[in-house]
Amino acid sequence: MKKTVSSLLAVSALGAGMMATPAFAEDLAVVGSWSSLPLNKQFETPFWTEELPAASNGEINVQMTTHDQMGIGGGDVFRILNDGVFDVGMTVADYAVGDAPELEGLDVPLVANTAEEAQAMVEAARPMVEDIFKERFNSKVLAIAPYPPQVVFCKGDVTSLEDLKGKKVRGSGRMTTKFLEALGANGVNVAFSEVPGALERGVIDCAVTGAGSGYSAGWWEVSDHLMTIPLGGWDPVVTAMNFDKWNSLSPEMQKLITDEVNSKFEAPAWAAAAGALEADIACLTGNGTCPAGDPASMTLVEASDADLAKAKEILTTVVLPEWAERAGADWVKRWNDTVGKTVGVAVPLS
């Protein structure tokens, strides 16, 4: 109850901030993704609070917070956006798959090993994602930006995928959790912010997140082995605007927002993702130069050919067919015709 009250108060405060804006300004209430992570600090907040208002010559006024600062769960962001409580929301797409299981197809693990491959996968999926957000959340997709590749942080020795069997592992999304369970691990649902405490207390043995996210959040302080096989995909973050708000804007304002989001937010975020894994590994292991601060000293565990072959087998024979049952044949056919062709994977249709 306290969390609900605090969330409503935060929403009220966000709206109250609009009351003092000039009458000629278009007011936008914006809710960003995790406040502590680089995507928000380096791209979301500067874009919405500085770059877009400047590009509009004062015609757009933004009041911004993040879902964690408001006390809103990541899985609630697009539901609340649907209701029009705020105008723009952004969070990890995987957080919303409880409401839209077909959305799992945006972030399939193990099929994109570079930022270029991940971006190609996202672009192939984008028309499908736009339809999902329109139907499920009454929202217009403005951008899809990446977190770093989702790797595995473990407390205790691991040398291969085989060593995850029997361990309690926090997945970064439903498809990742299904993969871990098919591998023989115990998938555990733990919020991102609660992972360090869970690792420290032994509630979980390992956890999946982006390498850079784990560095920023201090996961290296409570874990010691880093397995770089991308079990969790790229955890794309979707930025969307409530369709009622979008439709209330002039065509000129819509074009301005679309152009600015594409050129000054989405494109730079993808550009920064290229090569980021190497830098993040350097920060976590001390093997190389860390541009983000003092390096940690985790043990690096690289995937073997046998690990990769086993992972792909589980993905294609267990994980994707299970997703097909949840998503339905129509969405799976769309995925096969777009994303599947891009990444060279086909989901069997019964």
CSV table of C-alpha atoms in Angstrom, one decimal:
chain,number,residue,atom,x,y,z
A,1,MET,CA,0.0,0.0,0.0
A,2,LYS,CA,2.8,2.4,0.9
A,3,LYS,CA,4.4,1.8,-2.5
A,4,THR,CA,1.1,2.4,-4.3
A,5,VAL,CA,0.6,5.7,-2.4
A,6,SER,CA,4.1,6.9,-3.1
A,7,SER,CA,3.8,6.0,-6.8
A,8,LEU,CA,0.5,8.0,-7.1
A,9,LEU,CA,2.1,10.9,-5.2
A,10,ALA,CA,5.0,10.8,-7.6
A,11,VAL,CA,2.7,10.8,-10.6
A,12,SER,CA,0.7,13.7,-9.1
A,13,ALA,CA,4.0,15.7,-8.6
A,14,LEU,CA,5.0,15.0,-12.2
A,15,GLY,CA,1.7,16.4,-13.4
A,16,ALA,CA,1.9,19.3,-11.0
A,17,GLY,CA,5.1,20.4,-12.5
A,18,MET,CA,3.3,21.0,-15.7
A,19,MET,CA,1.0,23.7,-14.2
A,20,ALA,CA,3.7,26.4,-14.2
A,21,THR,CA,4.7,26.0,-17.9
A,22,PRO,CA,3.9,28.6,-20.5
A,23,ALA,CA,0.5,28.3,-22.3
A,24,PHE,CA,2.2,28.0,-25.7
A,25,ALA,CA,4.4,25.1,-24.8
A,26,GLU,CA,3.5,21.4,-25.5
A,27,ASP,CA,3.9,19.7,-22.1
A,28,LEU,CA,5.2,16.2,-21.9
A,29,ALA,CA,5.4,14.0,-18.8
A,30,VAL,CA,8.2,11.5,-19.4
A,31,VAL,CA,9.1,8.4,-17.4
A,32,GLY,CA,12.5,6.9,-18.1
A,33,SER,CA,14.1,3.6,-17.5
A,34,TRP,CA,16.5,2.7,-14.6
A,35,SER,CA,17.9,6.0,-13.2
A,36,SER,CA,21.2,4.5,-12.2
A,37,LEU,CA,22.2,2.9,-15.6
A,38,PRO,CA,24.1,4.5,-18.5
A,39,LEU,CA,21.2,4.4,-21.0
A,40,ASN,CA,19.3,6.8,-18.8
A,41,LYS,CA,22.2,8.9,-17.7
A,42,GLN,CA,23.9,9.3,-21.0
A,43,PHE,CA,21.0,9.3,-23.5
A,44,GLU,CA,17.4,9.4,-22.1
A,45,THR,CA,17.7,12.3,-19.6
A,46,PRO,CA,19.9,14.6,-21.8
A,47,PHE,CA,17.7,14.0,-24.8
A,48,TRP,CA,14.3,14.6,-23.1
A,49,THR,CA,15.3,17.4,-20.7
A,50,GLU,CA,17.8,19.3,-22.9
A,51,GLU,CA,18.1,18.3,-26.6
A,52,LEU,CA,14.4,18.0,-27.5
A,53,PRO,CA,13.3,21.2,-25.8
A,54,ALA,CA,16.1,23.1,-27.4
A,55,ALA,CA,15.3,21.7,-30.8
A,56,SER,CA,11.7,22.8,-30.4
A,57,ASN,CA,12.7,26.4,-29.6
A,58,GLY,CA,10.7,26.2,-26.4
A,59,GLU,CA,7.6,24.7,-27.9
A,60,ILE,CA,8.1,21.4,-26.0
A,61,ASN,CA,8.4,21.4,-22.2
A,62,VAL,CA,9.4,18.2,-20.5
A,63,GLN,CA,9.0,17.1,-16.9
A,64,MET,CA,11.0,13.8,-16.4
A,65,THR,CA,11.5,11.2,-13.8
A,66,THR,CA,12.1,7.4,-14.0
A,67,HIS,CA,10.0,4.4,-13.0
A,68,ASP,CA,12.3,3.4,-10.1
A,69,GLN,CA,12.3,7.0,-8.8
A,70,MET,CA,8.5,6.9,-8.9
A,71,GLY,CA,8.3,3.5,-7.2
A,72,ILE,CA,6.6,1.9,-10.3
A,73,GLY,CA,7.6,-1.6,-11.2
A,74,GLY,CA,9.1,-2.0,-14.7
A,75,GLY,CA,6.2,-4.2,-15.7
A,76,ASP,CA,3.7,-1.5,-14.9
A,77,VAL,CA,5.2,1.3,-17.1
A,78,PHE,CA,3.3,0.6,-20.3
A,79,ARG,CA,0.1,-0.3,-18.5
A,80,ILE,CA,0.1,3.1,-16.8
A,81,LEU,CA,1.1,4.8,-20.1
A,82,ASN,CA,-1.9,3.1,-21.7
A,83,ASP,CA,-4.1,4.9,-19.1
A,84,GLY,CA,-2.6,8.2,-20.0
A,85,VAL,CA,-1.2,9.0,-16.6
A,86,PHE,CA,2.0,10.2,-18.3
A,87,ASP,CA,2.7,10.9,-22.0
A,88,VAL,CA,6.0,9.0,-22.7
A,89,GLY,CA,7.3,5.9,-21.0
A,90,MET,CA,10.4,3.7,-21.5
A,91,THR,CA,11.4,0.4,-20.1
A,92,VAL,CA,12.8,-3.0,-21.0
A,93,ALA,CA,10.4,-4.7,-23.4
A,94,ASP,CA,10.8,-8.0,-21.6
A,95,TYR,CA,9.2,-6.4,-18.5
A,96,ALA,CA,5.9,-6.2,-20.4
A,97,VAL,CA,5.7,-9.7,-21.8
A,98,GLY,CA,3.2,-10.7,-19.1
A,99,ASP,CA,0.7,-8.4,-20.9
A,100,ALA,CA,2.1,-9.2,-24.4
A,101,PRO,CA,3.8,-12.6,-24.8
A,102,GLU,CA,4.3,-12.0,-28.5
A,103,LEU,CA,6.7,-9.2,-27.5
A,104,GLU,CA,9.3,-11.8,-26.4
A,105,GLY,CA,10.2,-12.1,-30.0
A,106,LEU,CA,12.0,-8.7,-29.9
A,107,ASP,CA,14.8,-10.1,-27.8
A,108,VAL,CA,15.6,-13.7,-28.5
A,109,PRO,CA,18.9,-14.8,-26.8
A,110,LEU,CA,21.9,-16.1,-28.5
A,111,VAL,CA,21.0,-15.0,-32.1
A,112,ALA,CA,22.8,-11.6,-32.1
A,113,ASN,CA,26.4,-11.4,-30.9
A,114,THR,CA,27.3,-7.9,-32.0
A,115,ALA,CA,25.5,-4.5,-31.8
A,116,GLU,CA,25.2,-4.6,-35.6
A,117,GLU,CA,23.4,-7.9,-35.5
A,118,ALA,CA,21.2,-6.8,-32.6
A,119,GLN,CA,20.2,-3.6,-34.4
A,120,ALA,CA,19.3,-5.6,-37.5
A,121,MET,CA,17.2,-7.9,-35.4
A,122,VAL,CA,15.4,-5.0,-33.8
A,123,GLU,CA,14.8,-3.2,-37.1
A,124,ALA,CA,13.3,-6.4,-38.5
A,125,ALA,CA,11.0,-6.7,-35.5
A,126,ARG,CA,10.0,-3.1,-35.4
A,127,PRO,CA,6.8,-3.2,-37.5
A,128,MET,CA,5.6,-6.1,-35.4
A,129,VAL,CA,6.6,-4.2,-32.2
A,130,GLU,CA,4.7,-1.1,-33.3
A,131,ASP,CA,1.5,-3.2,-33.9
A,132,ILE,CA,1.9,-4.8,-30.5
A,133,PHE,CA,2.2,-1.5,-28.7
A,134,LYS,CA,-0.7,0.0,-30.6
A,135,GLU,CA,-3.0,-3.0,-29.8
A,136,ARG,CA,-1.8,-3.8,-26.2
A,137,PHE,CA,-0.8,-0.4,-24.8
A,138,ASN,CA,-2.5,2.3,-27.0
A,139,SER,CA,1.0,3.6,-27.6
A,140,LYS,CA,3.2,4.9,-30.5
A,141,VAL,CA,6.7,3.4,-30.5
A,142,LEU,CA,9.2,6.2,-30.8
A,143,ALA,CA,12.5,4.3,-30.3
A,144,ILE,CA,14.0,1.0,-29.4
A,145,ALA,CA,17.5,1.3,-27.8
A,146,PRO,CA,19.8,-1.4,-26.5
A,147,TYR,CA,21.2,-2.3,-23.1
A,148,PRO,CA,24.5,-4.1,-23.3
A,149,PRO,CA,24.5,-7.8,-24.1
A,150,GLN,CA,23.1,-9.8,-21.2
A,151,VAL,CA,25.8,-11.9,-19.6
A,152,VAL,CA,26.0,-14.1,-16.5
A,153,PHE,CA,27.4,-13.0,-13.1
A,154,CYS,CA,28.1,-15.8,-10.7
A,155,LYS,CA,29.2,-16.1,-7.1
A,156,GLY,CA,31.4,-19.2,-7.1
A,157,ASP,CA,33.3,-21.2,-9.7
A,158,VAL,CA,31.7,-21.7,-13.1
A,159,THR,CA,33.7,-22.9,-16.2
A,160,SER,CA,30.9,-23.7,-18.7
A,161,LEU,CA,27.2,-23.8,-19.2
A,162,GLU,CA,27.1,-27.2,-17.7
A,163,ASP,CA,28.1,-25.7,-14.3
A,164,LEU,CA,24.8,-23.7,-14.2
A,165,LYS,CA,22.8,-26.9,-13.8
A,166,GLY,CA,21.2,-26.9,-10.3
A,167,LYS,CA,22.1,-23.3,-9.6
A,168,LYS,CA,19.6,-20.6,-8.7
A,169,VAL,CA,19.9,-18.1,-11.5
A,170,ARG,CA,18.1,-14.8,-12.0
A,171,GLY,CA,17.1,-14.3,-15.7
A,172,SER,CA,16.7,-11.0,-17.4
A,173,GLY,CA,13.5,-11.9,-19.1
A,174,ARG,CA,10.9,-14.7,-19.6
A,175,MET,CA,12.7,-16.3,-22.6
A,176,THR,CA,16.0,-16.2,-20.8
A,177,THR,CA,14.4,-17.8,-17.7
A,178,LYS,CA,12.9,-20.6,-19.9
A,179,PHE,CA,16.3,-21.2,-21.4
A,180,LEU,CA,17.9,-21.5,-18.0
A,181,GLU,CA,15.3,-24.0,-16.8
A,182,ALA,CA,15.7,-26.1,-20.0
A,183,LEU,CA,19.5,-26.1,-19.2
A,184,GLY,CA,18.8,-27.5,-15.8
A,185,ALA,CA,19.2,-24.3,-13.7
A,186,ASN,CA,16.5,-23.0,-11.4
A,187,GLY,CA,15.1,-19.7,-12.8
A,188,VAL,CA,14.5,-17.2,-10.0
A,189,ASN,CA,12.5,-14.0,-10.4
A,190,VAL,CA,14.5,-11.2,-8.7
A,191,ALA,CA,14.1,-7.5,-9.5
A,192,PHE,CA,17.3,-5.9,-10.9
A,193,SER,CA,17.8,-3.6,-7.9
A,194,GLU,CA,17.5,-6.6,-5.5
A,195,VAL,CA,20.1,-8.8,-7.2
A,196,PRO,CA,23.2,-7.7,-5.1
A,197,GLY,CA,21.5,-8.5,-1.9
A,198,ALA,CA,20.2,-11.8,-3.2
A,199,LEU,CA,23.7,-12.8,-4.4
A,200,GLU,CA,25.2,-11.8,-1.1
A,201,ARG,CA,22.7,-13.8,1.0
A,202,GLY,CA,22.8,-16.9,-1.3
A,203,VAL,CA,19.2,-16.5,-2.4
A,204,ILE,CA,20.6,-16.9,-5.9
A,205,ASP,CA,23.9,-18.2,-7.2
A,206,CYS,CA,24.1,-16.3,-10.5
A,207,ALA,CA,22.2,-13.5,-12.3
A,208,VAL,CA,21.9,-12.3,-15.9
A,209,THR,CA,22.1,-8.6,-16.9
A,210,GLY,CA,24.1,-6.3,-19.2
A,211,ALA,CA,27.8,-6.3,-18.5
A,212,GLY,CA,27.8,-2.5,-18.2
A,213,SER,CA,24.6,-2.5,-16.1
A,214,GLY,CA,26.2,-5.0,-13.7
A,215,TYR,CA,29.3,-2.8,-13.5
A,216,SER,CA,27.3,0.4,-12.8
A,217,ALA,CA,25.2,-1.4,-10.2
A,218,GLY,CA,28.1,-3.0,-8.4
A,219,TRP,CA,27.3,-6.6,-9.0
A,220,TRP,CA,31.0,-7.3,-9.2
A,221,GLU,CA,31.2,-6.6,-5.4
A,222,VAL,CA,29.1,-9.7,-4.7
A,223,SER,CA,30.1,-12.1,-7.5
A,224,ASP,CA,33.4,-13.3,-8.8
A,225,HIS,CA,32.9,-15.1,-12.2
A,226,LEU,CA,31.7,-13.5,-15.4
A,227,MET,CA,30.4,-15.7,-18.2
A,228,THR,CA,30.1,-13.7,-21.4
A,229,ILE,CA,27.8,-15.9,-23.4
A,230,PRO,CA,24.8,-13.6,-24.3
A,231,LEU,CA,22.1,-15.7,-22.6
A,232,GLY,CA,19.8,-12.8,-22.1
A,233,GLY,CA,20.0,-11.1,-25.5
A,234,TRP,CA,20.3,-7.3,-25.5
A,235,ASP,CA,17.3,-6.3,-23.4
A,236,PRO,CA,16.0,-3.6,-25.8
A,237,VAL,CA,14.3,-0.6,-24.1
A,238,VAL,CA,11.2,0.6,-25.9
A,239,THR,CA,10.3,4.3,-25.8
A,240,ALA,CA,6.6,4.9,-26.5
A,241,MET,CA,4.1,7.8,-26.4
A,242,ASN,CA,0.4,7.4,-25.4
A,243,PHE,CA,-1.5,7.4,-28.7
A,244,ASP,CA,-4.1,9.9,-27.5
A,245,LYS,CA,-1.3,12.3,-26.7
A,246,TRP,CA,0.5,11.6,-30.0
A,247,ASN,CA,-2.7,12.2,-32.0
A,248,SER,CA,-3.2,15.5,-30.3
A,249,LEU,CA,0.1,16.8,-31.6
A,250,SER,CA,0.3,18.7,-34.9
A,251,PRO,CA,1.9,16.9,-37.9
A,252,GLU,CA,4.8,19.3,-37.6
A,253,MET,CA,5.3,18.5,-33.9
A,254,GLN,CA,5.1,14.7,-34.6
A,255,LYS,CA,7.8,15.0,-37.3
A,256,LEU,CA,10.0,17.0,-35.1
A,257,ILE,CA,9.8,14.5,-32.2
A,258,THR,CA,10.3,11.5,-34.6
A,259,ASP,CA,13.3,13.1,-36.3
A,260,GLU,CA,15.0,14.2,-33.1
A,261,VAL,CA,14.4,10.8,-31.4
A,262,ASN,CA,15.9,9.0,-34.3
A,263,SER,CA,19.0,11.2,-34.8
A,264,LYS,CA,19.8,12.3,-31.2
A,265,PHE,CA,18.7,9.5,-29.0
A,266,GLU,CA,18.2,6.1,-30.8
A,267,ALA,CA,21.2,6.4,-33.3
A,268,PRO,CA,23.7,7.5,-30.6
A,269,ALA,CA,22.6,4.8,-28.2
A,270,TRP,CA,23.2,2.1,-30.9
A,271,ALA,CA,26.5,3.6,-31.9
A,272,ALA,CA,27.6,3.5,-28.2
A,273,ALA,CA,26.6,-0.2,-28.0
A,274,ALA,CA,29.2,-1.1,-30.7
A,275,GLY,CA,32.3,-2.3,-28.9
A,276,ALA,CA,30.8,-1.6,-25.5
A,277,LEU,CA,31.0,-5.2,-24.3
A,278,GLU,CA,34.8,-5.2,-24.6
A,279,ALA,CA,35.0,-2.1,-22.5
A,280,ASP,CA,32.6,-3.5,-20.0
A,281,ILE,CA,34.5,-6.7,-19.7
A,282,ALA,CA,37.7,-4.7,-19.1
A,283,CYS,CA,35.9,-2.8,-16.3
A,284,LEU,CA,34.6,-6.0,-14.7
A,285,THR,CA,37.8,-8.1,-15.0
A,286,GLY,CA,40.7,-5.6,-15.1
A,287,ASN,CA,41.8,-7.1,-18.5
A,288,GLY,CA,42.3,-3.9,-20.4
A,289,THR,CA,41.4,-0.2,-19.9
A,290,CYS,CA,38.2,0.6,-18.1
A,291,PRO,CA,36.8,4.0,-19.4
A,292,ALA,CA,34.0,4.0,-16.7
A,293,GLY,CA,36.1,4.0,-13.5
A,294,ASP,CA,38.2,1.7,-11.4
A,295,PRO,CA,38.2,-1.9,-12.7
A,296,ALA,CA,37.0,-4.9,-10.8
A,297,SER,CA,38.8,-8.3,-10.8
A,298,MET,CA,36.2,-10.9,-11.8
A,299,THR,CA,37.3,-14.1,-13.4
A,300,LEU,CA,36.4,-14.2,-17.1
A,301,VAL,CA,34.7,-17.3,-18.4
A,302,GLU,CA,34.4,-17.4,-22.2
A,303,ALA,CA,32.0,-19.6,-24.0
A,304,SER,CA,33.4,-22.7,-25.7
A,305,ASP,CA,32.2,-24.0,-29.0
A,306,ALA,CA,30.4,-26.8,-27.1
A,307,ASP,CA,28.6,-24.2,-24.9
A,308,LEU,CA,27.4,-22.3,-28.0
A,309,ALA,CA,26.2,-25.4,-29.8
A,310,LYS,CA,24.4,-26.6,-26.6
A,311,ALA,CA,22.8,-23.2,-26.2
A,312,LYS,CA,21.6,-23.0,-29.8
A,313,GLU,CA,20.1,-26.5,-29.5
A,314,ILE,CA,18.1,-25.6,-26.4
A,315,LEU,CA,17.0,-22.3,-28.0
A,316,THR,CA,15.6,-24.0,-31.2
A,317,THR,CA,14.2,-27.2,-29.8
A,318,VAL,CA,12.8,-26.0,-26.5
A,319,VAL,CA,12.7,-22.2,-25.9
A,320,LEU,CA,11.3,-20.9,-29.2
A,321,PRO,CA,8.7,-23.7,-29.6
A,322,GLU,CA,7.4,-22.8,-26.1
A,323,TRP,CA,7.3,-19.2,-27.0
A,324,ALA,CA,5.3,-20.1,-30.1
A,325,GLU,CA,2.6,-21.6,-27.9
A,326,ARG,CA,2.3,-18.4,-25.8
A,327,ALA,CA,2.4,-16.0,-28.7
A,328,GLY,CA,0.2,-17.8,-31.2
A,329,ALA,CA,0.7,-18.9,-34.8
A,330,ASP,CA,0.0,-15.5,-36.5
A,331,TRP,CA,2.7,-13.6,-34.5
A,332,VAL,CA,5.2,-16.5,-34.9
A,333,LYS,CA,4.7,-16.5,-38.7
A,334,ARG,CA,5.3,-12.7,-38.7
A,335,TRP,CA,8.5,-13.3,-36.7
A,336,ASN,CA,9.7,-16.1,-39.0
A,337,ASP,CA,9.1,-13.8,-42.0
A,338,THR,CA,11.0,-10.9,-40.5
A,339,VAL,CA,13.3,-11.5,-37.6
A,340,GLY,CA,13.8,-15.2,-38.3
A,341,LYS,CA,15.0,-14.5,-41.8
A,342,THR,CA,17.4,-11.8,-40.5
A,343,VAL,CA,19.0,-14.1,-37.9
A,344,GLY,CA,18.7,-17.3,-39.8
A,345,VAL,CA,16.4,-19.1,-37.3
A,346,ALA,CA,12.9,-20.4,-38.0
A,347,VAL,CA,10.3,-21.4,-35.3
A,348,PRO,CA,8.4,-24.5,-36.2
A,349,LEU,CA,4.7,-23.9,-36.8
A,350,SER,CA,2.3,-26.7,-35.8
